[in-house]
PDB file of C-alpha atoms and ligand atoms in Angstrom:
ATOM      1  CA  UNK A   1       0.000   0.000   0.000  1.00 98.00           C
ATOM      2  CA  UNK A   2       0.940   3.412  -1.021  1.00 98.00           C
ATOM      3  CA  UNK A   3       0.818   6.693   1.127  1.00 98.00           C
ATOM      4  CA  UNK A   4       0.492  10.021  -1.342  1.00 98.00           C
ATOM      5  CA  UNK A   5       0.597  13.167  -0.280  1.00 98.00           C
ATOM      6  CA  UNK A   6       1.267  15.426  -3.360  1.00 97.00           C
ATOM      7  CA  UNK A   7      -1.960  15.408  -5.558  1.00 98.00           C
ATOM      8  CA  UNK A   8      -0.113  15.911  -8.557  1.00 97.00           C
ATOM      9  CA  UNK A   9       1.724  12.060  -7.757  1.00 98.00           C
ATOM     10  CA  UNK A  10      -2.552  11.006  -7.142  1.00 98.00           C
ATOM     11  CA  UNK A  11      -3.314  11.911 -10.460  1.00 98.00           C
ATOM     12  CA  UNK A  12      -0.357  10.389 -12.193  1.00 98.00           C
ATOM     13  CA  UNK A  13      -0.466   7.138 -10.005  1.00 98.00           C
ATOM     14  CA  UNK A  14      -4.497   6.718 -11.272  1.00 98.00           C
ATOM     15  CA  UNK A  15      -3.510   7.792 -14.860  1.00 98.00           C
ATOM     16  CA  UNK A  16      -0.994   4.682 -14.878  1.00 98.00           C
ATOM     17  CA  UNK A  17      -4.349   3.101 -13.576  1.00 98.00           C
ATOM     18  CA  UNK A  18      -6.701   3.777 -16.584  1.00 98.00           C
ATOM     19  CA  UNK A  19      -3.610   3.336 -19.043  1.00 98.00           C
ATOM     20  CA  UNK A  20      -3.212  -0.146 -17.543  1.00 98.00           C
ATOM     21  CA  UNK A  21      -7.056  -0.983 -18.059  1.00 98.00           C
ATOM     22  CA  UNK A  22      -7.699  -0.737 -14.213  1.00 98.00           C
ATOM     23  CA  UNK A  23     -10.697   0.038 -12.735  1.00 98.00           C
ATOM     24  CA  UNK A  24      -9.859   3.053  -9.663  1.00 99.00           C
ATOM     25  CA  UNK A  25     -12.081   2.361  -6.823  1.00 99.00           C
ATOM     26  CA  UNK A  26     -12.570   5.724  -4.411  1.00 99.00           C
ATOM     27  CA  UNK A  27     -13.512   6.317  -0.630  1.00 99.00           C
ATOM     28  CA  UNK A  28     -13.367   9.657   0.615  1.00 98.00           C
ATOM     29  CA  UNK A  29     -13.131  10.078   4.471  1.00 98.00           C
ATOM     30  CA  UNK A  30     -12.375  12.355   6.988  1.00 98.00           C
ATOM     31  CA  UNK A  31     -10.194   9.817   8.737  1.00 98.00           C
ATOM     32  CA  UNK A  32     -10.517   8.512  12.613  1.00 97.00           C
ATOM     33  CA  UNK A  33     -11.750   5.192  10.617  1.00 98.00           C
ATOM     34  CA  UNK A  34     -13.788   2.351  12.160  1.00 98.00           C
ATOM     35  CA  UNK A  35     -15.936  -0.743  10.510  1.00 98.00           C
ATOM     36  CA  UNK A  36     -18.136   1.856   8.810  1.00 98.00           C
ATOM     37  CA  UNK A  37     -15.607   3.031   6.833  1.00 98.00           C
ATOM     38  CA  UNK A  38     -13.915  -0.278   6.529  1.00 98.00           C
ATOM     39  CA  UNK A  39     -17.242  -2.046   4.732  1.00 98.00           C
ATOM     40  CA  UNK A  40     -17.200   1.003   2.333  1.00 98.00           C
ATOM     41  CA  UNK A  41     -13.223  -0.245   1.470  1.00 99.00           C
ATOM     42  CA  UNK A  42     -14.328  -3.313   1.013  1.00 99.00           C
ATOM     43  CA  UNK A  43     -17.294  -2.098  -1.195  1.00 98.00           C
ATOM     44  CA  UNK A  44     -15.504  -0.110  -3.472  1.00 99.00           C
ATOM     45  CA  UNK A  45     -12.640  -3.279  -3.144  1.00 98.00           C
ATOM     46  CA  UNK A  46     -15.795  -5.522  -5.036  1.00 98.00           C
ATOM     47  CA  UNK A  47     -16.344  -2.766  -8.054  1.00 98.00           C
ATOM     48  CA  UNK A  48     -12.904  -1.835  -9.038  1.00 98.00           C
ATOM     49  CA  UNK A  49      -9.451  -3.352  -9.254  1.00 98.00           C
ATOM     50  CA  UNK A  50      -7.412  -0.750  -7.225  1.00 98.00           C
ATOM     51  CA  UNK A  51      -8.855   1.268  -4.260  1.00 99.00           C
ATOM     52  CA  UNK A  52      -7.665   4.217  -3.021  1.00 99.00           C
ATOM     53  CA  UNK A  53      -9.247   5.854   0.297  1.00 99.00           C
ATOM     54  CA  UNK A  54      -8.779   9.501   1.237  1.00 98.00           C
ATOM     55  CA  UNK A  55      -8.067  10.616   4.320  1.00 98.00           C
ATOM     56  CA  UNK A  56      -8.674  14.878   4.799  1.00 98.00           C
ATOM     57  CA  UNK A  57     -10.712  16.540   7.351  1.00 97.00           C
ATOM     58  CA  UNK A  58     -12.025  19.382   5.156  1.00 97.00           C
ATOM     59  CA  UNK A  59     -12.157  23.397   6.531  1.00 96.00           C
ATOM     60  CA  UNK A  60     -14.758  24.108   3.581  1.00 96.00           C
ATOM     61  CA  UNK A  61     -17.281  22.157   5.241  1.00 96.00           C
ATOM     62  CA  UNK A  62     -16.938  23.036   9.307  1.00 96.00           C
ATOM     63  CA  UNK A  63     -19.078  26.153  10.423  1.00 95.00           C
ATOM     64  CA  UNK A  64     -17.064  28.396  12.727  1.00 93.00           C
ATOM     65  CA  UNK A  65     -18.654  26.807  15.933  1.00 90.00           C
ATOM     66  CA  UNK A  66     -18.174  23.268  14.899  1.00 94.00           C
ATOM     67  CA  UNK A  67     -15.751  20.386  15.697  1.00 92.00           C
ATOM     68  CA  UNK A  68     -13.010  21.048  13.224  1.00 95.00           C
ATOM     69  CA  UNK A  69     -10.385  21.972  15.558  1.00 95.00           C
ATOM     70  CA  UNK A  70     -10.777  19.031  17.844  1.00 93.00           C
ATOM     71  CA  UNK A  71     -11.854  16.606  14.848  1.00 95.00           C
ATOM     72  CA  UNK A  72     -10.490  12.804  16.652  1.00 95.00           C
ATOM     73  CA  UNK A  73      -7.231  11.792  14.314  1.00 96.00           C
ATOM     74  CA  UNK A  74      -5.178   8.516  13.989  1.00 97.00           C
ATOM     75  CA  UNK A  75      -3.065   8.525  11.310  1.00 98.00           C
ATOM     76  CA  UNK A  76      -1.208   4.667  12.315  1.00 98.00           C
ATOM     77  CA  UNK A  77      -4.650   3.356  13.306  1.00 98.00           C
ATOM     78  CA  UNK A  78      -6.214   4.329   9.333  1.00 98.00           C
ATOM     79  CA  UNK A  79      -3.220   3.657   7.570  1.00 98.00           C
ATOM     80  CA  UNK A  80      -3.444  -0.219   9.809  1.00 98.00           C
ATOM     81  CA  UNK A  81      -7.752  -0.120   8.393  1.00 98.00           C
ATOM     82  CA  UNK A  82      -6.798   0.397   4.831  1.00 98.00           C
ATOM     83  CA  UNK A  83      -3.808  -1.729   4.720  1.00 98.00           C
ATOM     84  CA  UNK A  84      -6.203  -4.549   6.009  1.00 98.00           C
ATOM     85  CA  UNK A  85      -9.011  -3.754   3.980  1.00 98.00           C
ATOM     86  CA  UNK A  86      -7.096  -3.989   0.693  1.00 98.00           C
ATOM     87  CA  UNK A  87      -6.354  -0.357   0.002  1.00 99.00           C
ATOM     88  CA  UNK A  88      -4.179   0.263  -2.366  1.00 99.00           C
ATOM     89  CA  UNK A  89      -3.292   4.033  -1.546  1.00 99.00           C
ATOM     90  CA  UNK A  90      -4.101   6.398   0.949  1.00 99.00           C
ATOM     91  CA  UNK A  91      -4.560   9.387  -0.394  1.00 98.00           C
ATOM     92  CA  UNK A  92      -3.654  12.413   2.528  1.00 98.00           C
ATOM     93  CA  UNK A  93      -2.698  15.311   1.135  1.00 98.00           C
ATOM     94  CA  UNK A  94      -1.654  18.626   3.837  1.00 96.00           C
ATOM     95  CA  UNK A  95      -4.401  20.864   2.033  1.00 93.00           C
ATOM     96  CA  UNK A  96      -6.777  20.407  -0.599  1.00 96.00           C
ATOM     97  CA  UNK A  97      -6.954  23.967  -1.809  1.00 97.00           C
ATOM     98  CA  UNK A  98      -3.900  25.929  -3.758  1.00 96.00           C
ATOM     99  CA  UNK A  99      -3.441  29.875  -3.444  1.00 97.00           C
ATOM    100  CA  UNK A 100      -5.764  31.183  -5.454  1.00 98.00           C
ATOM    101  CA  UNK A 101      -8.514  28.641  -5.163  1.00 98.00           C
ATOM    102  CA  UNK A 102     -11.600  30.356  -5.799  1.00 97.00           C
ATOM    103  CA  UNK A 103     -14.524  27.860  -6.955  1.00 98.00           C
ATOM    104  CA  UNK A 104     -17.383  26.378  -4.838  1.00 98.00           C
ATOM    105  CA  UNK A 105     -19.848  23.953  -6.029  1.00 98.00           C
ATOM    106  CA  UNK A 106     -23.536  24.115  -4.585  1.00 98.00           C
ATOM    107  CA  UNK A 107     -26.644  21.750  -5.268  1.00 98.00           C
ATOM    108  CA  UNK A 108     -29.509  23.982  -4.444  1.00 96.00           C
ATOM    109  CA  UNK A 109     -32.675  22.200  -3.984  1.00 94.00           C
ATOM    110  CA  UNK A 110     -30.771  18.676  -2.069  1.00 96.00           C
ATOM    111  CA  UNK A 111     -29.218  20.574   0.044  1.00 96.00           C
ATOM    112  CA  UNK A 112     -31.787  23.118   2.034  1.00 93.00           C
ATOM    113  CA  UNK A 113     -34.061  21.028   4.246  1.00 95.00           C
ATOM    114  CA  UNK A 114     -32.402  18.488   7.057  1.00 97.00           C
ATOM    115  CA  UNK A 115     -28.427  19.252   7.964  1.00 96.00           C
ATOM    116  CA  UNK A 116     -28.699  22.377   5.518  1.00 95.00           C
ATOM    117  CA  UNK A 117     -30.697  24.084   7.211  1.00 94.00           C
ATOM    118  CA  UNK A 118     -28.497  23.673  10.620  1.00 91.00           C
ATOM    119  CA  UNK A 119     -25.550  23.454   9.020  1.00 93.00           C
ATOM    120  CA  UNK A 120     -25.295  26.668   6.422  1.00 95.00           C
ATOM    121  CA  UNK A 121     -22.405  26.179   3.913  1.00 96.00           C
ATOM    122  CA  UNK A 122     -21.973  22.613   5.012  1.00 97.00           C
ATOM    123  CA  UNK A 123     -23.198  21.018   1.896  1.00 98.00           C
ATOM    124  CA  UNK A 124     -21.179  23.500  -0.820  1.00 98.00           C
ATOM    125  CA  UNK A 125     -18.403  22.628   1.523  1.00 98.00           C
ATOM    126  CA  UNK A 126     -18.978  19.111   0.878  1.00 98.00           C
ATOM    127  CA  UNK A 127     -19.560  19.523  -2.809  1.00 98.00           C
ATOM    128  CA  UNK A 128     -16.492  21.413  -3.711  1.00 98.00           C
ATOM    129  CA  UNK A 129     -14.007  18.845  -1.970  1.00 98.00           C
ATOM    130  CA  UNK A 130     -15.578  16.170  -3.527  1.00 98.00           C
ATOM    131  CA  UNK A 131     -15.524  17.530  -7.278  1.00 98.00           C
ATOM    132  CA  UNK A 132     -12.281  18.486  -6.634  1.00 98.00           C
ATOM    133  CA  UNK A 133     -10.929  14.738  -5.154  1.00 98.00           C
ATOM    134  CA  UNK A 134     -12.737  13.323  -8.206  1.00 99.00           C
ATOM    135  CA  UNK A 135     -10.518  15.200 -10.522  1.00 98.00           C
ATOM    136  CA  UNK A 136      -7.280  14.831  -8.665  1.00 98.00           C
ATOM    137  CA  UNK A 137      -7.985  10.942  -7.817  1.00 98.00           C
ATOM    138  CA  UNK A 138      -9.805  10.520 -11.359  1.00 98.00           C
ATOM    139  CA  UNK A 139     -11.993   7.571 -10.485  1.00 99.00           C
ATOM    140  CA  UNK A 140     -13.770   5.240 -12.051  1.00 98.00           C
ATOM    141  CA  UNK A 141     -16.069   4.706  -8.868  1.00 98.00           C
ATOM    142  CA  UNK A 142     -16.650   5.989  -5.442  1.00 99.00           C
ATOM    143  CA  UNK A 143     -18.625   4.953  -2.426  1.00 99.00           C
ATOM    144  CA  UNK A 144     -20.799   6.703  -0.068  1.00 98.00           C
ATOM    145  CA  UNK A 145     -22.586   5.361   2.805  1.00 98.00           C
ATOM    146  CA  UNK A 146     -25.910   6.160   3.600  1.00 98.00           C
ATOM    147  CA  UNK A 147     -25.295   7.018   6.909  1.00 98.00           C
ATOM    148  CA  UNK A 148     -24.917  10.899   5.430  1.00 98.00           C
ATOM    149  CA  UNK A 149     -28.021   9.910   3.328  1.00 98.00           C
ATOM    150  CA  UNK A 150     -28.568  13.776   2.119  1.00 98.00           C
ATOM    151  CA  UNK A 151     -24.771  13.540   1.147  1.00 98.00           C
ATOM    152  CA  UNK A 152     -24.923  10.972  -0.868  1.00 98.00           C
ATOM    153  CA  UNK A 153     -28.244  12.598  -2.544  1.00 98.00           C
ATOM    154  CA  UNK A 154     -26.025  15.723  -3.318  1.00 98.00           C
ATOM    155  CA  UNK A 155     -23.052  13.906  -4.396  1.00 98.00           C
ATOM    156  CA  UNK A 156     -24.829  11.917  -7.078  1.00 98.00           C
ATOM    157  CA  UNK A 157     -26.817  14.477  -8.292  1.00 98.00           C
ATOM    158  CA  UNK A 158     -23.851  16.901  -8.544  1.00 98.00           C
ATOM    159  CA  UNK A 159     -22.196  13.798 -10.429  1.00 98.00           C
ATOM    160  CA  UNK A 160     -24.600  13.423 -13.003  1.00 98.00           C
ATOM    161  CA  UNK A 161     -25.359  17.066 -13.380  1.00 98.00           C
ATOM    162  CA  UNK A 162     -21.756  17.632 -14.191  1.00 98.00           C
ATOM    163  CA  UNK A 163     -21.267  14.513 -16.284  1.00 98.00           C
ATOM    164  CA  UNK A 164     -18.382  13.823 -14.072  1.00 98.00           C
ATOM    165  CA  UNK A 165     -18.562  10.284 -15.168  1.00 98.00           C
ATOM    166  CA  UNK A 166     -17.803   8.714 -11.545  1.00 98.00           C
ATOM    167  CA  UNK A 167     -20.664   5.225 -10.808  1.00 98.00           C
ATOM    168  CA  UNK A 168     -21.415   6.233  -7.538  1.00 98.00           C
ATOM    169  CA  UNK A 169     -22.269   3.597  -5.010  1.00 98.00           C
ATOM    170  CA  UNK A 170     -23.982   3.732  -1.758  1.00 98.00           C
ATOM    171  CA  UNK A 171     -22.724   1.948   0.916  1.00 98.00           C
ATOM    172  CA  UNK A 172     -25.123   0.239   3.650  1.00 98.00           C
ATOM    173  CA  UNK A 173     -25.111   1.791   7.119  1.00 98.00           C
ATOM    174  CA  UNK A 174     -22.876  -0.106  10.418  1.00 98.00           C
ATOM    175  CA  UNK A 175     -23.986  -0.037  13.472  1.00 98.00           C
ATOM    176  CA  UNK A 176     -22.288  -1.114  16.598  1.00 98.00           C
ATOM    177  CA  UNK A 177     -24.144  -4.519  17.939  1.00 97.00           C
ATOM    178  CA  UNK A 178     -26.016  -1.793  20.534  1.00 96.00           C
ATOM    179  CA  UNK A 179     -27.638  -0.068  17.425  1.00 98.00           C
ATOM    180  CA  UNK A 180     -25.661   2.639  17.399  1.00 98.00           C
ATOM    181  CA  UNK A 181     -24.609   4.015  14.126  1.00 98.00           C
ATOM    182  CA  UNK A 182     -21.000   3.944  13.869  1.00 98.00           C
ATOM    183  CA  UNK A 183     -19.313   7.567  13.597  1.00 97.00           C
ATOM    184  CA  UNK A 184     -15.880   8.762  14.480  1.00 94.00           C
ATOM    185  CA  UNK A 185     -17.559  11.409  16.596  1.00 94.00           C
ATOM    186  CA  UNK A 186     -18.932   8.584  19.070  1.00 97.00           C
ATOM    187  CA  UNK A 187     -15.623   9.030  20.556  1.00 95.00           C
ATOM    188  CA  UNK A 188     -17.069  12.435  21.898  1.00 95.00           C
ATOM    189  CA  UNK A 189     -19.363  10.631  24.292  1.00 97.00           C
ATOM    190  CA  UNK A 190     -19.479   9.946  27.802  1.00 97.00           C
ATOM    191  CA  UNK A 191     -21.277   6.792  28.936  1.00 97.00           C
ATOM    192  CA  UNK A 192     -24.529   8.253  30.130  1.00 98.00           C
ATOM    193  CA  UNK A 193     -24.168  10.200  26.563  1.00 98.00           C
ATOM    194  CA  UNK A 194     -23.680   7.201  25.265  1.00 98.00           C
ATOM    195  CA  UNK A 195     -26.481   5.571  26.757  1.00 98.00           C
ATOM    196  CA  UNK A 196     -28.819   8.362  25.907  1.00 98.00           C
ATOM    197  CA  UNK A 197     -27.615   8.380  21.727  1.00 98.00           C
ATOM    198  CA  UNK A 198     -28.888   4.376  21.615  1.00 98.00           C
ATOM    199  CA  UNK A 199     -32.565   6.523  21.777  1.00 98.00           C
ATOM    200  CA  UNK A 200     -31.692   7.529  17.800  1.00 98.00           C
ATOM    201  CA  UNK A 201     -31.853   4.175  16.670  1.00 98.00           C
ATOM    202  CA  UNK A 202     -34.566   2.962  18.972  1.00 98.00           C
ATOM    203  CA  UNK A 203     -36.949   5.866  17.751  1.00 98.00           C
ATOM    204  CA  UNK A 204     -35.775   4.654  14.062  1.00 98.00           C
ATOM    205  CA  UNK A 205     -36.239   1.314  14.790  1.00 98.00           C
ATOM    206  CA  UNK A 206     -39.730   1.773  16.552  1.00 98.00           C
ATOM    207  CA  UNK A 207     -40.660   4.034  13.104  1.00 98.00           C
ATOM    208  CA  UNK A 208     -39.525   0.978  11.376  1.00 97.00           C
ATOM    209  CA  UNK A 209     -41.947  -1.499  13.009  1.00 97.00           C
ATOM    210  CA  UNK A 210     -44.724  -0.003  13.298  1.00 94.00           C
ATOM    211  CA  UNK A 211     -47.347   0.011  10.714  1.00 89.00           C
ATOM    212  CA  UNK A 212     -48.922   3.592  10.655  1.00 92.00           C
ATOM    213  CA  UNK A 213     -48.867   4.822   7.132  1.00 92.00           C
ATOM    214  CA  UNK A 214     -49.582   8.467   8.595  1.00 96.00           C
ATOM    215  CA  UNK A 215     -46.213  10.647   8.741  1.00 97.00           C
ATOM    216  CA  UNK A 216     -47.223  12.495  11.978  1.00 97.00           C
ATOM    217  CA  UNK A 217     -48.393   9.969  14.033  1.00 97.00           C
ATOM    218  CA  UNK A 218     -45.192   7.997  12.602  1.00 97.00           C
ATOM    219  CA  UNK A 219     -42.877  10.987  13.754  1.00 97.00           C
ATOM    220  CA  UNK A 220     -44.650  11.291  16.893  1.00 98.00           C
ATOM    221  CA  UNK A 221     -44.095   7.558  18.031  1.00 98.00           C
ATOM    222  CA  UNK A 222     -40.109   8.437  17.720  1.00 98.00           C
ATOM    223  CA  UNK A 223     -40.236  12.083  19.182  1.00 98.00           C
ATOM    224  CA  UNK A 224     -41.436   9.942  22.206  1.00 98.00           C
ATOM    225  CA  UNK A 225     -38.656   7.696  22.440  1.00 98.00           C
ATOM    226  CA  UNK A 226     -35.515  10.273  22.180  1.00 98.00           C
ATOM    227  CA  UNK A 227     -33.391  10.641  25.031  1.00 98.00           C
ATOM    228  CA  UNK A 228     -31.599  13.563  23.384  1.00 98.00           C
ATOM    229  CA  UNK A 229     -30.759  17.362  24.245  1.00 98.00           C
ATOM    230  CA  UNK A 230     -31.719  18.962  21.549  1.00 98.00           C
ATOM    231  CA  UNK A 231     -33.456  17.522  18.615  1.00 98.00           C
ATOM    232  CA  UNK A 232     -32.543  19.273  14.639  1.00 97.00           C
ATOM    233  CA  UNK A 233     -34.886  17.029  13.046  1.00 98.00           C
ATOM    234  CA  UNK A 234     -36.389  14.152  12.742  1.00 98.00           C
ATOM    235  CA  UNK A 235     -38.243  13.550   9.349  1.00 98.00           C
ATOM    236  CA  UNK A 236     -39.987  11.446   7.011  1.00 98.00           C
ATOM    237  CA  UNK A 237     -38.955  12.061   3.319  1.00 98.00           C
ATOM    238  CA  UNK A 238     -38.726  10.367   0.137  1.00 96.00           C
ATOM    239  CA  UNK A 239     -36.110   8.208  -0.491  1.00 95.00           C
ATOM    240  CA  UNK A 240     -35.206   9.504  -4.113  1.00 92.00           C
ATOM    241  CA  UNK A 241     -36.243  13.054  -3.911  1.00 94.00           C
ATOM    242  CA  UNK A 242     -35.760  14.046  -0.105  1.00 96.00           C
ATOM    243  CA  UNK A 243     -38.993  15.836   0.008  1.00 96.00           C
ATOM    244  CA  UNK A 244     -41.146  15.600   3.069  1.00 96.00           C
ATOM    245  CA  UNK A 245     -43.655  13.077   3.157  1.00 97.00           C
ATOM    246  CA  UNK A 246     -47.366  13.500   4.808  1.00 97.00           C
ATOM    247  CA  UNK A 247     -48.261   9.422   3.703  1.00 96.00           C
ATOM    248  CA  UNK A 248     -45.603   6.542   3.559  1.00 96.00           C
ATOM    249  CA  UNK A 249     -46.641   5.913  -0.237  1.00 94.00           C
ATOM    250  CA  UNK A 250     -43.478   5.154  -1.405  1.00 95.00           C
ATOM    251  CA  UNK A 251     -39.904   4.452  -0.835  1.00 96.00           C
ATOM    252  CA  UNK A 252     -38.646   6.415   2.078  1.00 97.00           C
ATOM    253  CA  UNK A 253     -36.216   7.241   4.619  1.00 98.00           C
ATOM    254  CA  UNK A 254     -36.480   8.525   8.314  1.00 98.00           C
ATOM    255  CA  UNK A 255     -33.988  11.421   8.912  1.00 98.00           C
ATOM    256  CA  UNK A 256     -32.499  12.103  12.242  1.00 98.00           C
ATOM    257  CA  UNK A 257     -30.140  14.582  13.715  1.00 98.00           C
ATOM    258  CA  UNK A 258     -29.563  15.569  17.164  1.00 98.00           C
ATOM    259  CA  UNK A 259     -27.363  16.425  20.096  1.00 98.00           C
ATOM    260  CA  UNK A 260     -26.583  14.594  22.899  1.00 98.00           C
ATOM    261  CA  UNK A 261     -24.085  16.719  24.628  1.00 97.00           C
ATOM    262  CA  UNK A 262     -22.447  18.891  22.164  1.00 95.00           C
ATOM    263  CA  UNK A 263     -22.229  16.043  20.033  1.00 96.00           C
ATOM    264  CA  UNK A 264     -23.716  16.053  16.814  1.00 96.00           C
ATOM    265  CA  UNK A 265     -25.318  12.861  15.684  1.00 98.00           C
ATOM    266  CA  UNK A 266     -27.237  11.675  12.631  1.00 98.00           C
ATOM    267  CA  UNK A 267     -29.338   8.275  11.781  1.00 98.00           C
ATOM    268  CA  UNK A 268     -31.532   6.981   9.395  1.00 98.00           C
ATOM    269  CA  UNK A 269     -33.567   3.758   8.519  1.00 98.00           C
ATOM    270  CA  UNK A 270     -35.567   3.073   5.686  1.00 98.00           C
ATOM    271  CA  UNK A 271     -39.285   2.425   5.813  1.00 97.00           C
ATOM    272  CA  UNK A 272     -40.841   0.665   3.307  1.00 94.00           C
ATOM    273  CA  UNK A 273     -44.411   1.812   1.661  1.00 93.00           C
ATOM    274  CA  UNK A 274     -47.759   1.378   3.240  1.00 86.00           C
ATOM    275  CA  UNK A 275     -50.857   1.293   1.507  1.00 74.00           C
TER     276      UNK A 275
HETATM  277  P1  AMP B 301     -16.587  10.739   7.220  1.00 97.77           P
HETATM  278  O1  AMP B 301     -15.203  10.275   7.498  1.00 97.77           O
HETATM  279  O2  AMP B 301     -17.457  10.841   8.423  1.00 97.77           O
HETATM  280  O3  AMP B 301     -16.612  11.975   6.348  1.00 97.77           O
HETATM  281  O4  AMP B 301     -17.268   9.608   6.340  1.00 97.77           O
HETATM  282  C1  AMP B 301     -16.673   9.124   5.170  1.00 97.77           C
HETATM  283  C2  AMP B 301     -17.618   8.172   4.492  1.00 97.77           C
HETATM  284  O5  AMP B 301     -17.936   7.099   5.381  1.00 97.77           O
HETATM  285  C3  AMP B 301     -18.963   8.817   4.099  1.00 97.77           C
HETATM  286  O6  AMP B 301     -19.365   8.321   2.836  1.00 97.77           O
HETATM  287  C4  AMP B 301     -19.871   8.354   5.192  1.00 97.77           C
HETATM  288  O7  AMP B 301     -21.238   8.299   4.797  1.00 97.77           O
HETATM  289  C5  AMP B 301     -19.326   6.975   5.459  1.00 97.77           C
HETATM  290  N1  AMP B 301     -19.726   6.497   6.791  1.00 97.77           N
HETATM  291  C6  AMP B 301     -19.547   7.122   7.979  1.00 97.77           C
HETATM  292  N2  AMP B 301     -20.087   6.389   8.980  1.00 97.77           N
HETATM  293  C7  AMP B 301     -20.614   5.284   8.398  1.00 97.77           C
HETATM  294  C8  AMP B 301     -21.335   4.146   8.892  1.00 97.77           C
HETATM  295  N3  AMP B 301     -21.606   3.993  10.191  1.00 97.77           N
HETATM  296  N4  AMP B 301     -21.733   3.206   8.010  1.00 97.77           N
HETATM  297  C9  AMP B 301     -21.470   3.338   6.681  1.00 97.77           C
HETATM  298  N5  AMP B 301     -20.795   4.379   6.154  1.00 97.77           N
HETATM  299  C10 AMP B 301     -20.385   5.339   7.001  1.00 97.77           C
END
């Protein structure tokens, strides 16, 4: 396994890629990886010949009062993940973004309800590193989980919209075997917090079971069951479009951010249709 820094040696390395007739396999991350992360290696491992995983915690996409400062980092531990899941490169460059750098990439519509609205600039942030990875890691594929479900909605619209000719693939969510979803901010909490965060999945879960096909009375049954500090949403939307949903009539997803602490976590399960 190889570690880049430079992207200029990224780009050349995946050139020598598509010469050779090798599919590039791509997982961006911000690092600090566990299983999540690890299943998306091994995802993008099963579409490509040669994976490479990113590892850059991002400025663009931090508000001024958020976590970037104090992100958690383990360089040894990620480069020991990626080695074991088959990497092929880790891609960790010092900064993304050259003097001079003066583009950002926005998807309107995707982006304004859920963790847009909380989280203003978070999304263009999140854009404009990822069109600019693709272009410096030039690959064939990348994965995304669905744990950052209104990510990977933005992402693959941006994708096609551009024609930036990158198959993206959604990776399945991990959970810990308590239910909770696995995310390198987890490390953030204490173990009453801890305790308290297992009340995202429950809600989702309990959403999941039941059969109500009303979105409010659905909603209501998980408002009940949060443990949480301070909720940012919880929501019912459609699975393709994101828009709020008033009757589970098709494919959807329920949404969830909150705090517990000053963490910041997000969930999601999807529900199927009820007639
Ligand atoms: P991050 O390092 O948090 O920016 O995440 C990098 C990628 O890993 C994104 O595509 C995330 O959606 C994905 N990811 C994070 N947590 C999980 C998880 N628990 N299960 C699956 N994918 C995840």
């Amino acid at each position: 396994m190889q570690v880049i820094t430079s992207p200029q040696a990224m780009t050349a390395w995946s050139l020598e890629q598509w010469a050779a007739g090798r599919r590039v396999g791509f997982v961006p991350t911000m690092g600090y990886l566990h299983q999540g992360h690890a299943s998306l290696v091994d995802l993008a491992g099963n579409h490509a010949d040669q994976v490479v995983v990113s590892i850059y915690v991002n400025p663009l996409q931090f508000g001024p009062d958020e976590d970037l400062d104090r992100y958690p980092r383990d360089t040894q531990g990620d480069l020991a993940t990626c080695e074991r899941h088959g990497a092929a490169v880790v891609f960790m460059p010092s900064t993304l973004y050259p003097p001079g750098f003066g583009t950002s990439v926005s998807v309107p519509g995707l982006s304004q309800g859920l963790c847009g609205a909380n989280r203003p600039g978070h999304f263009e942030g999140v854009a404009t590193v990822v069109a600019r990875l693709f272009g410096i890691v030039r690959p064939h594929m990348a994965v995304f989980g669905e744990k950052d479900f209104q990510q990977l909605a933005i992402i693959q619209r941006m994708t096609e919209d551009l024609a930036l000719g990158v198959e993206i693939v959604p990776g399945p969510l991990v959970r810990d075997a308590d239910g909770l979803a696995l995310s390198s901010r987890n490390r953030y909490l204490g173990p009453d917090q801890r305790r308290r965060a297992l009340s995202l999945s429950r809600a989702l879960r309990a959403m999941r079971a039941s059969k109500l096909p009303q979105v409010a009375a659905l909603r209501q049954l998980g408002l009940d069951l949060l443990e949480v500090d301070e909720l940012d949403y919880l929501e019912v939307v459609c699975a393709r479009s994101l828009e709020p949903l008033e009757h589970l009539d098709r494919p959807a997803r329920a949404v969830l951010a909150a705090r517990v602490g000053s963490t910041r976590l997000i969930d999601g399960m999807a529900l199927e249709p009820r007639p």
